[in-house]
Short mmCIF file of C-alpha atoms in Angstrom, two decimals:
data_model
loop_
_atom_site.label_atom_id
_atom_site.label_comp_id
_atom_site.label_asym_id
_atom_site.label_seq_id
_atom_site.Cartn_x
_atom_site.Cartn_y
_atom_site.Cartn_z
CA ILE A 1 -16.63 -84.42 -49.20
CA ILE A 2 -14.28 -84.19 -46.19
CA PHE A 3 -11.63 -86.19 -48.03
CA LEU A 4 -11.86 -83.90 -51.09
CA TYR A 5 -11.51 -80.83 -48.84
CA VAL A 6 -8.42 -82.37 -47.22
CA LEU A 7 -6.87 -83.01 -50.62
CA SER A 8 -7.52 -79.38 -51.67
CA GLY A 9 -5.06 -78.17 -49.09
CA SER A 10 -2.30 -77.98 -51.73
CA VAL A 11 -4.46 -75.69 -53.90
CA ALA A 12 -5.19 -73.44 -50.91
CA GLY A 13 -1.52 -73.19 -50.04
CA TYR A 14 -0.51 -72.50 -53.64
CA ILE A 15 -3.06 -69.74 -54.29
CA SER A 16 -2.45 -68.02 -50.94
CA ALA A 17 1.29 -68.10 -51.48
CA ARG A 18 0.98 -66.56 -54.95
CA LEU A 19 -1.27 -63.73 -53.70
CA TYR A 20 0.91 -63.20 -50.63
CA LYS A 21 3.95 -62.94 -52.80
CA PHE A 22 2.24 -60.52 -55.13
CA CYS A 23 1.60 -58.19 -52.19
CA ASP A 24 5.35 -58.11 -51.40
CA ALA A 25 4.74 -59.60 -47.93
CA LYS A 26 7.61 -61.33 -46.20
CA ALA A 27 6.11 -63.36 -43.34
CA TRP A 28 5.48 -66.41 -45.59
CA LYS A 29 5.57 -68.90 -42.62
CA ARG A 30 2.79 -67.04 -40.88
CA ASN A 31 0.73 -66.99 -44.13
CA THR A 32 1.16 -70.69 -44.57
CA ILE A 33 0.27 -71.53 -41.02
CA ALA A 34 -2.83 -69.32 -41.18
CA THR A 35 -3.93 -70.97 -44.41
CA ALA A 36 -3.50 -74.41 -42.78
CA ILE A 37 -5.26 -73.80 -39.48
CA ALA A 38 -7.56 -70.76 -39.68
CA LEU A 39 -10.70 -72.19 -41.19
CA PRO A 40 -10.24 -75.90 -40.34
CA GLY A 41 -9.23 -74.98 -36.85
CA ALA A 42 -12.25 -72.82 -36.30
CA LEU A 43 -14.65 -75.41 -37.70
CA MET A 44 -12.96 -78.17 -35.75
CA THR A 45 -13.15 -76.21 -32.47
CA VAL A 46 -16.85 -75.45 -32.94
CA PHE A 47 -17.59 -79.03 -33.88
CA LEU A 48 -15.65 -80.35 -30.84
CA VAL A 49 -17.36 -77.96 -28.39
CA LEU A 50 -20.77 -78.87 -29.73
CA ASN A 51 -20.04 -82.56 -29.60
CA ILE A 52 -18.87 -82.32 -25.90
CA PHE A 53 -22.25 -80.77 -24.97
CA LEU A 54 -24.10 -83.41 -26.86
CA ALA A 55 -22.06 -86.15 -25.12
CA LEU A 56 -22.72 -84.68 -21.70
CA VAL A 57 -26.47 -84.76 -22.15
CA GLY A 58 -26.31 -88.18 -23.76
CA ALA A 59 -27.72 -87.11 -27.13
CA ALA A 60 -27.87 -89.78 -29.83
CA THR A 61 -26.46 -87.27 -32.37
CA SER A 62 -23.10 -87.02 -30.64
CA VAL A 63 -20.17 -88.18 -32.76
CA SER A 64 -17.88 -90.95 -31.42
CA ILE A 65 -14.41 -90.11 -30.22
CA PHE A 66 -12.91 -92.32 -32.97
CA THR A 67 -14.61 -90.18 -35.65
CA ILE A 68 -13.28 -87.00 -34.11
CA ILE A 69 -9.79 -88.41 -33.92
CA SER A 70 -10.02 -89.52 -37.57
CA VAL A 71 -11.05 -86.07 -38.75
CA PHE A 72 -8.28 -84.51 -36.66
CA LEU A 73 -5.70 -86.84 -38.14
CA LEU A 74 -6.93 -86.03 -41.66
CA TRP A 75 -6.46 -82.38 -40.91
CA THR A 76 -3.02 -82.49 -39.23
CA CYS A 77 -1.42 -85.40 -41.16
CA ILE A 78 -2.73 -84.85 -44.68
CA SER A 79 -4.31 -81.39 -45.10
CA THR A 80 -1.72 -79.37 -43.33
CA PRO A 81 1.34 -80.97 -45.09
CA LEU A 82 -0.32 -80.51 -48.39
CA VAL A 83 -0.84 -76.80 -47.59
CA PHE A 84 2.86 -76.48 -46.93
CA VAL A 85 3.70 -78.28 -50.17
CA GLY A 86 1.36 -76.03 -52.15
CA SER A 87 2.75 -72.91 -50.46
CA TYR A 88 6.33 -74.08 -51.32
CA PHE A 89 5.58 -74.29 -54.99
CA GLY A 90 3.58 -70.99 -54.80
CA PHE A 91 6.46 -69.08 -53.36
CA ARG A 92 8.89 -70.72 -55.78
CA ALA A 93 6.81 -69.55 -58.72
CA GLU A 94 7.37 -66.18 -60.42
CA ARG A 95 5.72 -63.21 -58.90
CA ILE A 96 2.47 -62.22 -60.65
CA GLN A 97 3.17 -59.11 -62.76
CA VAL A 98 0.78 -56.25 -63.38
CA PRO A 99 0.60 -54.70 -66.86
CA THR A 100 0.82 -51.05 -65.69
CA LYS A 101 2.92 -49.10 -63.21
CA THR A 102 1.38 -48.52 -59.81
CA ASN A 103 1.50 -45.21 -58.08
CA HIS A 104 2.71 -45.46 -54.41
CA ILE A 105 0.52 -42.54 -53.43
CA ALA A 106 -3.08 -43.58 -53.10
CA ARG A 107 -5.46 -41.67 -55.35
CA PHE A 108 -8.40 -39.75 -54.01
CA VAL A 109 -11.63 -41.75 -54.46
CA PRO A 110 -14.59 -39.59 -55.57
CA GLU A 111 -18.09 -39.83 -54.06
CA GLN A 112 -19.54 -43.14 -55.14
CA GLN A 113 -23.06 -44.07 -56.08
CA TRP A 114 -25.06 -45.83 -53.40
CA HIS A 115 -24.91 -49.22 -55.10
CA SER A 116 -21.11 -49.00 -55.17
CA ARG A 117 -20.72 -48.36 -51.47
CA PHE A 118 -20.28 -50.94 -48.77
CA PRO A 119 -22.34 -52.69 -47.51
CA TRP A 120 -24.92 -52.14 -50.36
CA CYS A 121 -22.69 -53.57 -52.99
CA SER A 122 -22.47 -56.74 -50.92
CA VAL A 123 -26.20 -56.88 -50.29
CA ILE A 124 -26.87 -56.59 -53.98
CA GLY A 125 -24.08 -58.85 -55.21
CA GLY A 126 -24.88 -61.88 -53.07
CA VAL A 127 -28.48 -62.22 -54.32
CA LEU A 128 -27.79 -63.80 -57.66
CA PRO A 129 -25.21 -66.39 -56.50
CA PHE A 130 -27.60 -67.54 -53.85
CA ALA A 131 -30.52 -67.51 -56.27
CA SER A 132 -28.61 -69.76 -58.68
CA VAL A 133 -28.59 -72.62 -56.10
CA THR A 134 -31.90 -72.04 -54.34
CA VAL A 135 -33.79 -74.86 -56.00
CA GLU A 136 -30.96 -77.42 -55.45
CA LEU A 137 -30.49 -76.09 -51.92
CA PHE A 138 -33.97 -77.17 -50.99
CA PHE A 139 -33.22 -80.80 -51.91
CA ILE A 140 -29.89 -80.67 -50.13
CA MET A 141 -31.43 -79.34 -46.97
CA SER A 142 -34.22 -81.88 -47.22
CA ALA A 143 -31.56 -84.68 -47.42
CA LEU A 144 -29.62 -83.32 -44.47
CA TRP A 145 -32.45 -82.58 -42.05
CA LEU A 146 -35.54 -84.41 -43.30
CA HIS A 147 -33.70 -87.79 -43.93
CA GLN A 148 -34.65 -87.89 -47.55
CA TYR A 149 -32.57 -89.42 -50.29
CA TYR A 150 -30.43 -87.21 -52.57
CA TYR A 151 -29.50 -88.79 -55.89
CA MET A 152 -29.24 -85.89 -58.41
CA MET A 153 -25.46 -85.79 -58.41
CA GLY A 154 -25.27 -84.83 -62.14
CA PHE A 155 -27.59 -81.94 -61.65
CA LEU A 156 -25.67 -80.86 -58.60
CA LEU A 157 -22.48 -80.64 -60.75
CA VAL A 158 -24.38 -78.41 -63.21
CA VAL A 159 -25.61 -76.16 -60.44
CA PHE A 160 -22.05 -75.98 -59.02
CA ILE A 161 -20.83 -74.79 -62.37
CA ILE A 162 -23.64 -72.25 -62.66
CA LEU A 163 -22.77 -70.95 -59.18
CA GLY A 164 -19.13 -70.47 -60.16
CA VAL A 165 -19.96 -68.60 -63.40
CA THR A 166 -22.49 -66.44 -61.58
CA CYS A 167 -19.95 -65.43 -59.01
CA VAL A 168 -17.46 -64.55 -61.69
CA GLN A 169 -20.01 -62.42 -63.59
CA ILE A 170 -21.26 -60.59 -60.49
CA SER A 171 -17.82 -59.83 -59.20
CA VAL A 172 -16.53 -58.62 -62.66
CA VAL A 173 -19.59 -56.39 -63.15
CA MET A 174 -19.31 -54.90 -59.54
CA THR A 175 -15.58 -54.32 -59.97
CA TYR A 176 -16.08 -52.70 -63.39
CA VAL A 177 -18.72 -50.33 -61.87
CA GLN A 178 -16.25 -49.34 -59.13
CA LEU A 179 -13.42 -48.78 -61.60
CA CYS A 180 -15.76 -46.61 -63.72
CA GLY A 181 -16.31 -44.55 -60.59
CA GLU A 182 -12.52 -44.17 -60.12
CA ASN A 183 -12.53 -46.37 -57.09
CA HIS A 184 -9.35 -48.46 -56.93
CA ARG A 185 -10.29 -50.11 -53.61
CA TRP A 186 -12.01 -53.03 -55.13
CA TRP A 187 -10.22 -55.91 -53.42
CA TRP A 188 -12.47 -56.46 -50.35
CA LYS A 189 -15.58 -55.34 -52.17
CA SER A 190 -15.06 -57.94 -54.89
CA PHE A 191 -14.79 -60.57 -52.10
CA PHE A 192 -17.83 -59.49 -50.10
CA SER A 193 -19.98 -58.90 -53.23
CA CYS A 194 -20.10 -62.68 -53.64
CA ALA A 195 -19.35 -63.85 -50.05
CA SER A 196 -22.61 -62.25 -48.87
CA ALA A 197 -24.39 -65.26 -50.47
CA GLY A 198 -23.43 -67.09 -47.31
CA PHE A 199 -25.50 -64.60 -45.35
CA TYR A 200 -28.51 -65.33 -47.57
CA LEU A 201 -27.95 -69.03 -47.02
CA PHE A 202 -28.16 -68.62 -43.29
CA LEU A 203 -31.38 -66.58 -43.69
CA TYR A 204 -32.71 -69.42 -45.88
CA SER A 205 -31.93 -71.86 -43.05
CA LEU A 206 -34.06 -69.77 -40.72
CA TRP A 207 -36.94 -69.96 -43.20
CA PHE A 208 -36.32 -73.74 -43.53
CA LEU A 209 -36.41 -74.18 -39.79
CA ALA A 210 -39.67 -72.22 -39.40
CA THR A 211 -41.57 -73.86 -42.21
CA LYS A 212 -40.20 -77.35 -42.83
CA LEU A 213 -38.72 -78.65 -39.57
CA GLU A 214 -40.40 -79.55 -36.33
CA LEU A 215 -37.57 -79.48 -33.85
CA VAL A 216 -38.49 -79.94 -30.18
CA GLY A 217 -36.24 -78.65 -27.49
CA PHE A 218 -33.38 -76.21 -27.19
CA LEU A 219 -30.56 -78.49 -27.96
CA PRO A 220 -31.70 -79.68 -31.44
CA ILE A 221 -32.14 -76.05 -32.50
CA VAL A 222 -28.65 -75.21 -31.30
CA VAL A 223 -27.28 -78.13 -33.26
CA TYR A 224 -29.09 -77.00 -36.36
CA PHE A 225 -27.94 -73.41 -36.11
CA THR A 226 -24.36 -74.48 -35.41
CA TYR A 227 -24.07 -76.72 -38.44
CA MET A 228 -25.85 -74.21 -40.74
CA LEU A 229 -23.63 -71.40 -39.48
CA MET A 230 -20.59 -73.47 -40.41
CA ILE A 231 -21.98 -74.39 -43.79
CA SER A 232 -22.95 -70.73 -44.48
CA VAL A 233 -19.42 -69.52 -43.58
CA ALA A 234 -17.85 -72.14 -45.83
CA PHE A 235 -20.29 -71.30 -48.66
CA GLY A 236 -19.58 -67.54 -48.31
CA LEU A 237 -15.83 -68.10 -48.35
CA PHE A 238 -16.07 -70.24 -51.45
CA CYS A 239 -18.15 -67.61 -53.38
CA GLY A 240 -16.03 -64.74 -52.06
CA SER A 241 -12.77 -66.44 -53.14
CA ILE A 242 -14.15 -66.98 -56.71
CA GLY A 243 -15.21 -63.26 -56.76
CA LEU A 244 -11.80 -62.04 -55.62
CA LEU A 245 -9.77 -64.18 -58.01
CA SER A 246 -12.00 -63.35 -61.01
CA SER A 247 -11.87 -59.58 -60.30
CA PHE A 248 -8.07 -59.81 -60.00
CA TRP A 249 -7.90 -61.55 -63.37
CA PHE A 250 -10.34 -59.06 -64.84
CA THR A 251 -8.34 -56.03 -63.80
CA ARG A 252 -5.09 -57.44 -65.11
CA VAL A 253 -6.81 -58.19 -68.53
CA ILE A 254 -8.47 -54.77 -68.96
CA TYR A 255 -5.38 -52.78 -67.86
CA GLY A 256 -3.16 -54.97 -70.01
CA ALA A 257 -5.29 -53.97 -72.99
CA VAL A 258 -4.80 -50.24 -72.33
CA LYS A 259 -2.29 -48.64 -74.73
CA VAL A 260 -0.41 -45.65 -73.37
CA ASP A 261 1.02 -43.36 -76.16
#
């Protein structure tokens, strides 16, 4: 999984560069560096600090220094250069065009229904993406924390596809509701309407700890919450990215179909 994430750096660099260029931003170096180090750097820092505490108390779950160095080298020597490569091709590509003219003066947004306001739209939107993986999530959590075998890889691929399709549908529906309410500020709402599934995943980890695990001591609980927090953040970013990109595609399609006489 780590190796696949490292290889996806080129995809991250390309998509971030295309969106950054679409917004007419100029600091492309800052965008590329942020793409390369923001999430991996935060996860690596949390993992390193946690491992230092585990090593100081002599815990058996501490990771060896060679593993940490290997992960660090994968990040700096493979993932980061791939981000720059993807960003190079992204900025070299043509700017994404919109089918209609955009007014430079922001339009007044009328009073919205309660389900279209933040944070309620995020609270509602994240339920279905999380619900689509709940059953499979139980088996994954059992394999991670209860030392059980996980062998349903084919079913996991199906659930992964269902999760992606669910995020697309939820984001498109929520964006359409906002556009019907004459609300043009759909960007962040389309992201958080699916990214909130990561919050539900963290709540699920609390339930799993209270009902399925028997952790003794303060340190094992800290380790559990730290890893589940990182997993929840990564899961939320994945779902939110799908929601944002699908809403962006949806708005281009529907406004491209509008015929102005």
